[in-house]
Coordinates of N, CA, C and O in Angstrom, one line a residue:
M1050 N -8.4 -11.3 24.2 CA -9.3 -10.5 23.8 C -10.1 -11.4 22.7 O -9.1 -11.9 21.5
S1051 N -11.2 -11.4 22.2 CA -11.6 -12.1 21.3 C -12.6 -11.3 20.2 O -13.2 -10.6 20.3
R1052 N -11.6 -11.4 18.9 CA -11.9 -10.6 17.5 C -12.8 -11.7 16.8 O -12.0 -12.9 16.8
P1053 N -13.8 -11.2 16.3 CA -14.4 -11.9 15.3 C -13.7 -12.6 14.3 O -12.5 -11.3 13.6
H1054 N -13.5 -13.6 13.8 CA -12.9 -14.2 12.8 C -13.5 -14.1 11.3 O -14.8 -14.8 11.4
Y1055 N -13.1 -13.5 10.4 CA -14.0 -13.1 9.1 C -13.7 -14.3 8.1 O -12.4 -14.6 8.0
I1056 N -14.5 -14.8 7.9 CA -14.1 -15.5 6.1 C -14.2 -14.9 5.2 O -15.2 -14.0 5.0
L1057 N -13.2 -14.2 4.0 CA -13.0 -13.2 3.2 C -13.9 -13.9 2.1 O -13.3 -15.1 1.9
L1058 N -14.6 -13.0 1.5 CA -14.9 -13.4 0.1 C -13.6 -13.5 -0.9 O -13.0 -12.3 -0.5
P1059 N -13.8 -13.8 -2.3 CA -12.7 -13.2 -3.3 C -12.6 -12.1 -3.0 O -13.6 -11.4 -3.5
A1060 N -11.5 -11.6 -3.5 CA -11.6 -9.9 -4.1 C -11.7 -9.8 -5.3 O -11.2 -10.6 -6.3
N1061 N -12.7 -8.5 -5.5 CA -13.1 -8.6 -6.9 C -12.0 -7.5 -7.9 O -11.5 -6.4 -7.2
P1062 N -11.7 -7.7 -8.7 CA -10.6 -7.4 -9.6 C -10.5 -5.9 -10.3 O -10.0 -5.2 -10.1
L1063 N -12.0 -5.6 -10.3 CA -12.6 -4.5 -10.5 C -12.2 -3.7 -9.5 O -11.8 -2.2 -9.5
F1064 N -12.8 -4.1 -8.1 CA -12.2 -3.3 -7.2 C -10.9 -3.0 -7.0 O -10.5 -1.8 -6.4
I1065 N -9.8 -4.0 -6.9 CA -8.4 -3.6 -6.9 C -8.1 -2.8 -8.0 O -7.4 -1.9 -7.6
G1066 N -8.6 -2.6 -9.2 CA -8.5 -1.5 -10.2 C -8.7 -0.2 -9.8 O -7.9 0.5 -9.9
L1067 N -9.9 -0.3 -9.3 CA -10.6 1.0 -8.9 C -9.8 1.5 -7.4 O -9.5 2.9 -7.2
T1068 N -9.2 0.5 -6.9 CA -8.3 1.3 -5.6 C -7.1 1.8 -5.8 O -6.6 2.7 -5.4
L1069 N -6.4 1.2 -7.0 CA -5.2 1.5 -7.6 C -5.6 2.5 -8.3 O -4.5 3.9 -8.2
V1070 N -6.5 3.1 -9.0 CA -7.1 4.5 -9.8 C -7.0 5.4 -8.6 O -6.8 6.6 -8.9
L1071 N -7.9 5.2 -7.6 CA -8.0 6.2 -6.4 C -7.1 6.7 -5.9 O -6.9 7.8 -5.8
A1072 N -6.0 5.5 -5.7 CA -4.9 6.2 -5.0 C -4.0 6.8 -5.6 O -3.4 7.9 -5.4
F1073 N -3.9 6.6 -6.9 CA -3.1 7.5 -8.4 C -4.0 9.0 -8.2 O -3.0 9.8 -8.3
F1074 N -5.2 8.5 -8.1 CA -5.8 10.3 -8.1 C -5.7 11.0 -6.6 O -5.4 12.5 -6.9
L1075 N -5.3 10.3 -5.8 CA -4.9 11.0 -4.6 C -3.8 11.6 -4.5 O -3.5 12.5 -4.0
N1076 N -2.8 10.8 -5.3 CA -1.4 11.4 -5.6 C -1.3 12.4 -6.3 O -0.2 13.1 -5.9
I1077 N -1.9 12.6 -7.3 CA -1.7 13.6 -7.9 C -2.6 14.9 -7.5 O -2.2 15.9 -8.5
L1078 N -3.2 14.7 -6.5 CA -3.8 16.3 -5.8 C -2.6 17.4 -5.6 O -1.8 16.7 -5.5
P1079 N -2.8 18.5 -5.5 CA -1.7 19.4 -5.4 C -1.2 19.5 -4.0 O 0.1 19.9 -3.7
W1080 N -1.8 18.9 -3.3 CA -1.2 18.7 -1.9 C -0.2 17.3 -1.7 O 0.4 16.8 -1.0
G1081 N -0.3 16.6 -2.8 CA 0.5 15.5 -2.8 C 2.0 15.3 -3.1 O 2.7 14.7 -2.4
Q1082 N 2.6 16.5 -2.9 CA 4.0 16.8 -3.0 C 4.6 17.4 -1.6 O 5.7 17.7 -1.5
M1083 N 3.5 17.8 -0.7 CA 4.0 18.4 0.5 C 4.5 17.3 1.2 O 4.5 16.0 1.1
Q1084 N 5.4 17.7 2.3 CA 6.0 16.7 2.9 C 4.9 16.0 4.0 O 4.3 17.2 4.3
G1085 N 5.4 15.2 4.6 CA 4.4 14.3 5.3 C 3.0 13.4 4.8 O 2.2 12.9 5.3
V1086 N 2.7 13.9 3.5 CA 1.6 13.4 3.0 C 2.2 11.9 2.6 O 3.1 11.8 1.7
P1087 N 1.1 10.9 2.6 CA 1.7 9.6 2.4 C 1.3 9.3 1.1 O 0.4 10.0 -0.1
D1088 N 2.1 8.5 0.8 CA 2.0 8.0 -0.8 C 0.8 7.0 -0.9 O 1.6 5.9 -0.2
F1089 N -0.1 7.3 -1.5 CA -1.3 6.5 -1.2 C -1.1 5.1 -2.4 O -1.6 4.1 -2.2
V1090 N -0.1 5.3 -3.4 CA -0.2 4.4 -4.2 C 0.6 3.2 -3.6 O 0.7 1.9 -3.7
A1091 N 1.7 3.5 -2.9 CA 2.7 2.9 -2.6 C 1.7 2.1 -1.3 O 1.6 1.0 -1.2
L1092 N 0.8 2.9 -0.3 CA 0.2 1.7 0.4 C -0.5 1.3 0.0 O -0.9 -0.3 0.4
V1093 N -1.6 1.6 -1.3 CA -2.5 0.2 -1.8 C -1.6 -0.8 -2.4 O -2.0 -1.8 -2.6
L1094 N -0.7 -0.6 -3.2 CA 0.3 -1.7 -3.7 C 0.7 -2.5 -2.8 O 0.5 -3.7 -3.1
I1095 N 1.2 -2.2 -1.2 CA 1.7 -2.9 -0.6 C 0.1 -3.8 0.2 O 0.4 -5.0 0.4
F1096 N -0.6 -3.0 0.3 CA -1.7 -4.0 0.8 C -2.2 -4.9 0.0 O -2.4 -6.1 0.1
W1097 N -2.2 -4.6 -1.5 CA -2.7 -6.0 -2.3 C -1.6 -6.6 -2.6 O -1.9 -8.0 -2.9
S1098 N -0.5 -6.5 -2.5 CA 0.7 -7.5 -2.4 C 0.6 -8.1 -1.6 O 1.1 -9.7 -1.7
I1099 N 0.3 -7.5 -0.2 CA 0.2 -8.6 0.9 C -1.1 -9.4 0.6 O -1.1 -10.8 1.0
H1100 N -1.8 -8.8 0.7 CA -3.7 -9.6 0.4 C -3.6 -10.6 -0.9 O -4.7 -11.2 -0.5
Q1101 N -3.5 -10.1 -1.8 CA -3.4 -10.7 -3.4 C -2.1 -10.5 -4.0 O -2.3 -10.0 -4.9
P1102 N -1.5 -11.7 -3.7 CA -0.1 -11.0 -4.5 C 0.0 -12.1 -5.9 O 0.5 -11.6 -6.7
R1103 N -1.5 -12.8 -5.8 CA -1.2 -13.4 -7.4 C -2.1 -12.3 -8.6 O -2.2 -12.7 -9.6
K1104 N -2.9 -11.8 -7.6 CA -3.7 -10.7 -8.7 C -2.5 -9.2 -8.6 O -2.9 -8.8 -9.8
I1105 N -2.0 -8.7 -7.9 CA -1.2 -7.7 -7.8 C 0.2 -8.1 -8.1 O 1.0 -8.6 -6.9
G1106 N 1.2 -8.0 -8.8 CA 2.5 -8.0 -8.3 C 3.4 -7.0 -9.3 O 3.2 -6.0 -9.1
I1107 N 4.6 -7.5 -9.5 CA 5.7 -6.6 -10.0 C 5.4 -5.8 -11.0 O 5.5 -4.6 -10.9
V1108 N 4.5 -6.5 -12.1 CA 4.7 -5.8 -12.9 C 3.2 -4.8 -12.9 O 3.7 -3.5 -13.4
I1109 N 2.2 -4.8 -12.5 CA 1.4 -3.9 -11.9 C 2.2 -2.7 -11.4 O 1.9 -1.6 -11.3
A1110 N 3.0 -3.1 -10.2 CA 4.0 -1.9 -9.8 C 4.6 -1.0 -10.1 O 4.8 -0.2 -10.0
F1111 N 5.2 -1.9 -11.0 CA 6.2 -1.1 -12.5 C 5.3 -0.2 -13.2 O 5.6 1.1 -13.1
C1112 N 4.2 -0.5 -13.8 CA 3.4 0.3 -14.6 C 2.6 1.6 -13.5 O 3.0 2.6 -14.2
M1113 N 2.3 1.1 -12.6 CA 1.9 2.1 -11.4 C 3.4 3.1 -11.0 O 3.0 4.8 -11.3
G1114 N 4.3 2.6 -10.9 CA 5.4 3.9 -10.9 C 5.9 4.3 -12.0 O 6.1 6.0 -11.9
L1115 N 5.5 3.9 -13.3 CA 6.0 5.0 -14.4 C 4.5 5.9 -14.3 O 5.3 7.1 -14.8
L1116 N 3.7 5.5 -14.0 CA 2.5 6.4 -14.4 C 2.7 7.6 -13.2 O 2.7 9.2 -13.6
V1117 N 3.4 7.3 -12.1 CA 3.9 7.9 -10.8 C 5.0 9.2 -11.3 O 4.9 10.4 -11.5
D1118 N 5.8 8.4 -12.1 CA 7.1 9.1 -12.7 C 6.7 10.3 -13.8 O 7.0 11.4 -13.8
V1119 N 5.8 9.8 -14.9 CA 5.3 10.6 -15.7 C 4.4 12.1 -15.1 O 4.9 13.2 -15.6
H1120 N 3.9 11.9 -14.1 CA 2.8 12.6 -13.6 C 3.9 13.7 -12.5 O 3.7 14.7 -12.7
D1121 N 4.8 13.3 -12.2 CA 5.5 14.4 -11.2 C 6.8 14.7 -11.9 O 7.4 15.4 -11.3
A1122 N 6.9 14.3 -13.3 CA 7.9 15.0 -13.8 C 9.3 14.5 -13.8 O 10.2 15.2 -13.4
T1123 N 9.3 13.5 -12.8 CA 10.7 12.7 -12.2 C 11.6 12.0 -13.2 O 11.3 11.8 -14.1
L1124 N 12.7 11.5 -12.7 CA 13.7 10.7 -13.6 C 12.8 9.3 -13.7 O 12.0 8.8 -13.3
L1125 N 12.4 9.3 -15.0 CA 11.4 8.3 -15.7 C 12.2 6.9 -15.0 O 13.3 6.3 -15.6
G1126 N 11.4 6.0 -14.3 CA 11.9 4.8 -13.9 C 12.2 4.8 -12.1 O 12.3 3.9 -11.7
Q1127 N 12.1 5.9 -11.7 CA 12.5 6.1 -10.3 C 11.3 5.5 -9.6 O 11.7 4.8 -8.4
N1128 N 10.4 5.8 -9.4 CA 9.3 5.2 -8.8 C 8.8 3.7 -9.2 O 8.6 3.2 -8.6
A1129 N 8.9 3.4 -10.4 CA 8.7 2.3 -11.1 C 10.1 1.1 -10.2 O 9.7 0.4 -10.2
L1130 N 11.0 1.9 -10.0 CA 12.2 1.0 -9.4 C 11.4 0.6 -7.7 O 11.6 -0.3 -7.2
A1131 N 11.2 1.8 -7.3 CA 10.6 1.8 -5.5 C 9.7 0.8 -5.6 O 9.5 0.0 -4.8
Y1132 N 8.5 1.0 -6.6 CA 7.5 0.5 -6.2 C 7.6 -1.1 -6.6 O 7.0 -2.1 -6.3
T1133 N 8.7 -1.3 -7.7 CA 8.6 -2.9 -7.9 C 9.6 -3.7 -6.7 O 9.3 -4.5 -6.2
L1134 N 10.3 -2.7 -6.2 CA 11.0 -3.1 -5.3 C 9.8 -3.3 -3.7 O 10.3 -4.4 -2.7
L1135 N 9.6 -2.5 -3.7 CA 8.2 -2.5 -2.9 C 7.4 -3.9 -3.2 O 6.7 -4.4 -1.5
S1136 N 7.0 -4.1 -3.7 CA 5.8 -4.9 -4.2 C 6.8 -6.2 -3.9 O 6.4 -7.3 -3.7
Y1137 N 8.2 -6.6 -4.6 CA 8.6 -7.8 -4.3 C 8.8 -8.3 -2.7 O 8.7 -9.2 -2.2
F1138 N 9.5 -7.1 -2.2 CA 9.3 -7.3 -0.7 C 8.0 -7.6 0.1 O 8.0 -9.0 1.3
A1139 N 6.7 -6.9 -0.2 CA 5.6 -7.2 0.3 C 5.2 -8.7 0.0 O 4.6 -9.5 1.0
I1140 N 5.5 -9.1 -1.2 CA 5.1 -10.5 -1.5 C 6.0 -11.2 -0.8 O 5.3 -12.5 -0.4
M1141 N 7.1 -11.0 -0.7 CA 7.6 -12.0 0.0 C 7.5 -12.4 1.6 O 7.7 -13.1 1.9
I1142 N 7.2 -10.8 2.3 CA 6.7 -11.0 3.7 C 5.2 -11.6 3.8 O 4.9 -11.4 5.0
H1143 N 4.2 -11.9 2.5 CA 3.2 -11.3 2.8 C 2.5 -12.8 4.0 O 1.3 -12.2 4.6
R1144 N 3.0 -14.0 3.9 CA 2.4 -14.4 4.8 C 2.8 -14.5 6.4 O 1.7 -14.9 7.1
R1145 N 3.9 -14.0 6.2 CA 4.4 -13.8 7.9 C 3.2 -12.4 8.5 O 2.6 -12.0 9.5
V1146 N 3.1 -11.5 7.4 CA 2.5 -10.4 8.0 C 1.0 -10.5 8.2 O 0.5 -9.8 9.1
L1147 N 0.6 -11.6 7.3 CA -1.0 -11.9 7.6 C -1.3 -12.4 9.3 O -2.6 -12.3 9.8
W1148 N -0.4 -12.8 9.5 CA -0.6 -13.1 11.0 C -0.9 -12.5 12.4 O -1.6 -12.4 13.2
F1149 N -0.4 -11.1 11.7 CA -0.8 -10.0 12.9 C -1.8 -8.8 12.7 O -2.5 -8.8 11.8
S1150 N -2.4 -8.3 13.7 CA -3.1 -7.4 13.4 C -2.5 -6.1 13.0 O -1.7 -6.1 12.6
P1151 N -3.8 -5.3 12.4 CA -3.3 -4.4 11.5 C -2.2 -3.1 12.2 O -1.6 -2.8 11.7
L1152 N -2.6 -3.3 13.7 CA -1.1 -2.4 14.4 C 0.1 -3.5 13.8 O 1.0 -2.7 13.9
G1153 N 0.2 -4.7 14.0 CA 1.5 -5.2 14.1 C 1.7 -5.3 12.5 O 2.7 -5.0 12.1
Q1154 N 0.7 -5.5 11.8 CA 1.2 -5.2 10.2 C 1.5 -3.7 10.1 O 2.7 -3.6 9.2
A1155 N 1.2 -2.6 10.6 CA 1.9 -1.4 10.5 C 3.2 -1.2 10.7 O 3.9 -0.8 10.1
L1156 N 3.4 -2.1 11.8 CA 5.1 -1.9 11.9 C 6.2 -2.9 11.1 O 7.2 -2.6 11.0
H1157 N 5.4 -3.7 10.4 CA 5.9 -4.5 9.5 C 6.1 -3.9 8.1 O 7.2 -4.3 7.4
I1158 N 5.1 -3.1 7.6 CA 5.3 -2.2 6.7 C 6.1 -1.0 6.3 O 6.6 -0.5 5.5
L1159 N 6.8 -0.8 7.8 CA 7.1 0.6 7.8 C 8.8 0.6 7.2 O 9.1 1.4 6.4
P1160 N 9.4 -0.7 7.6 CA 10.6 -0.9 6.8 C 10.5 -1.0 5.3 O 11.3 -0.4 4.6
L1161 N 9.6 -1.5 4.6 CA 8.9 -1.5 3.2 C 8.9 0.0 2.6 O 9.5 0.5 1.7
L1162 N 8.3 0.8 3.5 CA 8.1 2.2 2.8 C 9.4 3.2 2.9 O 9.5 4.1 2.2
L1163 N 10.0 2.7 4.1 CA 11.1 3.5 4.5 C 12.2 3.2 3.2 O 13.0 3.8 2.7
L1164 N 12.2 1.8 2.8 CA 13.0 1.4 1.8 C 12.5 2.1 0.3 O 13.7 2.5 -0.2
T1165 N 11.3 2.0 0.4 CA 10.7 2.8 -0.7 C 11.4 4.4 -1.1 O 12.0 4.8 -1.7
Q1166 N 10.9 5.0 0.2 CA 11.7 6.2 0.1 C 13.3 5.9 -0.2 O 13.9 7.7 -0.4
A1167 N 13.9 5.6 0.4 CA 15.4 5.7 0.4 C 16.0 5.1 -0.8 O 16.6 6.1 -1.1
V1168 N 15.2 4.5 -1.8 CA 15.6 4.4 -3.1 C 15.1 5.7 -4.1 O 16.2 5.9 -4.7
Q1169 N 14.0 6.4 -3.8 CA 13.8 7.6 -4.3 C 14.6 8.6 -3.6 O 15.2 9.6 -4.8
L1170 N 15.4 8.7 -2.7 CA 16.1 9.7 -2.1 C 17.7 9.2 -2.7 O 18.2 10.3 -3.0
V1171 N 17.6 8.2 -2.6 CA 19.5 8.0 -3.4 C 19.6 8.4 -5.1 O 20.2 9.0 -5.6
L1172 N 18.3 8.3 -6.0 CA 18.3 8.5 -7.1 C 18.1 9.7 -7.1 O 18.8 10.5 -8.5
R1173 N 17.4 10.2 -6.4 CA 17.1 12.1 -6.4 C 18.7 12.8 -6.1 O 19.1 13.7 -6.5
L1174 N 19.4 12.4 -5.3 CA 20.9 12.6 -4.2 C 21.6 12.5 -6.0 O 22.4 13.2 -6.5
I1175 N 21.4 10.8 -6.7 CA 22.4 11.4 -8.2 C 22.1 11.9 -8.9 O 23.1 12.3 -9.6
I1176 N 20.7 12.1 -9.0 CA 20.6 13.1 -10.3 C 20.4 14.6 -9.9 O 21.4 15.5 -10.7
S1177 N 20.2 15.0 -8.8 CA 20.3 16.3 -8.4 C 21.1 17.2 -7.6 O 21.8 18.3 -7.2
G1178 N 21.6 16.1 -6.9 CA 22.5 16.4 -5.8 C 22.0 17.3 -4.4 O 22.5 17.6 -3.5
K1179 N 20.7 17.2 -4.2 CA 19.9 17.9 -3.1 C 19.4 17.0 -2.2 O 18.4 16.2 -2.5
F1180 N 19.9 17.5 -1.1 CA 19.0 16.5 0.0 C 17.6 17.2 0.5 O 17.9 18.7 1.1
P1181 N 16.8 16.5 0.4 CA 15.6 17.2 0.8 C 15.3 17.4 2.6 O 14.3 18.3 2.8
G1182 N 16.3 16.9 3.3 CA 16.0 17.0 4.7 C 15.8 15.9 5.4 O 14.9 14.7 4.6
W1183 N 15.7 15.6 6.3 CA 15.2 14.4 7.3 C 13.5 14.6 7.2 O 13.1 13.4 7.5
L1184 N 13.1 15.5 7.1 CA 11.4 15.3 7.1 C 11.0 14.7 6.1 O 9.7 14.2 6.1
F1185 N 11.7 14.2 4.9 CA 11.4 13.3 3.8 C 10.8 12.2 4.1 O 10.0 11.4 3.5
F1186 N 11.2 11.6 5.5 CA 10.7 10.5 6.0 C 9.6 10.6 6.4 O 8.9 9.4 7.0
T1187 N 9.1 11.4 7.0 CA 7.7 11.4 7.8 C 6.8 10.8 7.1 O 5.8 10.4 7.5
E1188 N 6.8 10.5 5.7 CA 5.9 10.2 4.4 C 5.5 8.7 5.3 O 4.3 8.1 5.4
S1189 N 6.9 8.0 5.3 CA 6.7 6.7 5.8 C 5.8 6.6 7.1 O 5.2 5.7 7.1
L1190 N 5.9 7.7 7.9 CA 5.5 7.1 9.5 C 4.3 7.5 9.2 O 3.2 6.8 9.9
V1191 N 3.8 8.5 8.6 CA 2.4 8.8 8.5 C 1.5 7.6 7.4 O 0.2 7.5 7.9
S1192 N 2.0 7.1 6.8 CA 1.6 6.2 6.3 C 1.5 4.8 6.7 O 0.4 4.1 6.6
M1193 N 2.2 4.7 7.6 CA 2.2 3.8 8.4 C 0.9 3.8 9.6 O 0.2 3.0 9.7
L1194 N 1.2 5.1 10.1 CA -0.3 5.5 11.2 C -1.8 5.1 10.3 O -2.6 5.2 10.6
L1195 N -1.6 5.4 8.9 CA -3.0 5.2 8.3 C -3.2 3.8 7.8 O -4.3 3.2 7.3
W1196 N -2.1 2.6 8.0 CA -2.4 1.4 7.7 C -3.6 0.6 8.4 O -4.1 0.1 7.6
P1197 N -4.3 0.8 9.4 CA -4.9 0.2 9.7 C -6.2 0.5 9.7 O -7.4 -0.4 9.4
L1198 N -6.2 1.9 9.5 CA -7.5 2.5 8.6 C -7.7 2.0 7.4 O -8.8 1.6 6.8
L1199 N -6.7 2.1 6.4 CA -6.8 1.8 5.2 C -6.8 0.3 4.9 O -8.0 -0.3 4.2
S1200 N -6.0 -0.6 5.9 CA -6.4 -2.2 5.8 C -8.1 -2.5 6.2 O -8.6 -3.5 5.7
W1201 N -8.6 -1.7 7.0 CA -10.2 -1.9 7.5 C -11.2 -1.6 6.1 O -12.0 -2.4 5.9
M1202 N -10.7 -0.6 5.5 CA -11.5 -0.2 4.5 C -11.6 -1.0 3.1 O -12.6 -0.9 2.4
L1203 N -10.0 -1.4 3.1 CA -10.0 -2.3 1.6 C -10.0 -3.7 2.0 O -10.8 -4.1 1.0
L1204 N -10.5 -4.3 3.2 CA -11.3 -5.5 3.4 C -12.6 -5.7 3.5 O -13.3 -6.9 3.8
A1205 N -13.2 -4.4 3.6 CA -15.0 -3.9 4.0 C -15.7 -5.2 2.9 O -16.4 -5.4 3.5
P1206 N -15.3 -4.5 1.7 CA -16.1 -5.2 1.1 C -15.9 -6.7 0.9 O -16.8 -7.7 0.4
Q1207 N -15.0 -7.3 1.4 CA -15.1 -8.9 1.4 C -15.3 -9.6 2.6 O -15.0 -10.9 2.5
R1208 N -15.8 -8.8 3.6 CA -16.0 -9.5 4.9 C -17.3 -10.1 4.5 O -18.2 -9.4 4.2
R1209 N -17.8 -11.5 5.0 CA -18.9 -11.8 5.3 C -19.4 -11.6 6.5 O -18.8 -11.5 7.5
A1210 N -20.9 -11.8 6.8 CA -21.6 -11.5 8.2 C -21.0 -12.4 9.1 O -20.8 -13.6 8.8
I1211 N -20.9 -12.5 10.2 CA -20.1 -13.4 11.5 C -21.4 -14.3 11.5 O -21.4 -15.5 11.4
N1212 N -22.7 -13.7 11.9 CA -23.6 -14.5 12.0 C -24.7 -14.9 10.9 O -25.3 -13.7 10.4
R1213 N -24.7 -15.5 10.1 CA -25.3 -15.9 8.9 C -26.8 -15.7 8.8 O -27.5 -16.1 10.1
D1214 N -27.5 -15.1 8.0 CA -29.3 -15.2 8.6 C -29.9 -15.4 6.9 O -29.0 -15.4 6.0
D1215 N -30.8 -15.8 7.0 CA -31.4 -16.6 5.8 C -32.1 -15.7 4.9 O -32.2 -15.7 3.5
N1216 N -31.7 -14.5 5.6 CA -32.6 -13.2 4.8 C -31.5 -12.6 3.6 O -31.8 -11.7 3.0
R1217 N -30.1 -13.0 4.5 CA -29.4 -12.5 3.7 C -28.3 -13.3 2.6 O -28.2 -14.4 2.9
P1218 N -28.3 -12.8 1.5 CA -27.5 -13.8 0.6 C -26.1 -14.2 1.2 O -25.6 -15.2 0.2
I1219 N -25.5 -13.5 1.3 CA -23.9 -13.7 2.1 C -23.8 -14.3 3.6 O -24.1 -13.7 4.5

């Protein structure tokens, strides 16, 4: 199949920041603590760590993790550690992942999301000793299913027109 090949414009740092803030607000909605609701901050961090590894890195992931920790009233550093590892591994495999279609990319980010949840689960077990059940990992599966849509939405502002027109500036 012949898919159009887009030449992407550079990512606007304000857009990157806006998506991170929006993802944080989606996480703090009341349904954010229910089983199966994806971790939007983790998804956006993976996306920008793969597509813009020089603009979004481990420090931003750590800071976002601290914000989520403060909001969720969890052990301070639990999400920060998980997001830091998530960002590190996403940056580590970013060149490989970009060769695949969004569905192939979703299969590559699933282990990263599972690792993030495993770190959170281990820390939760150490602190409270309560196992939330195996449905705890449905969050990663739902996030994987959302990846193609998220990827399409976050890349939309960077796409140029396939057929240039003299009447369009881009």
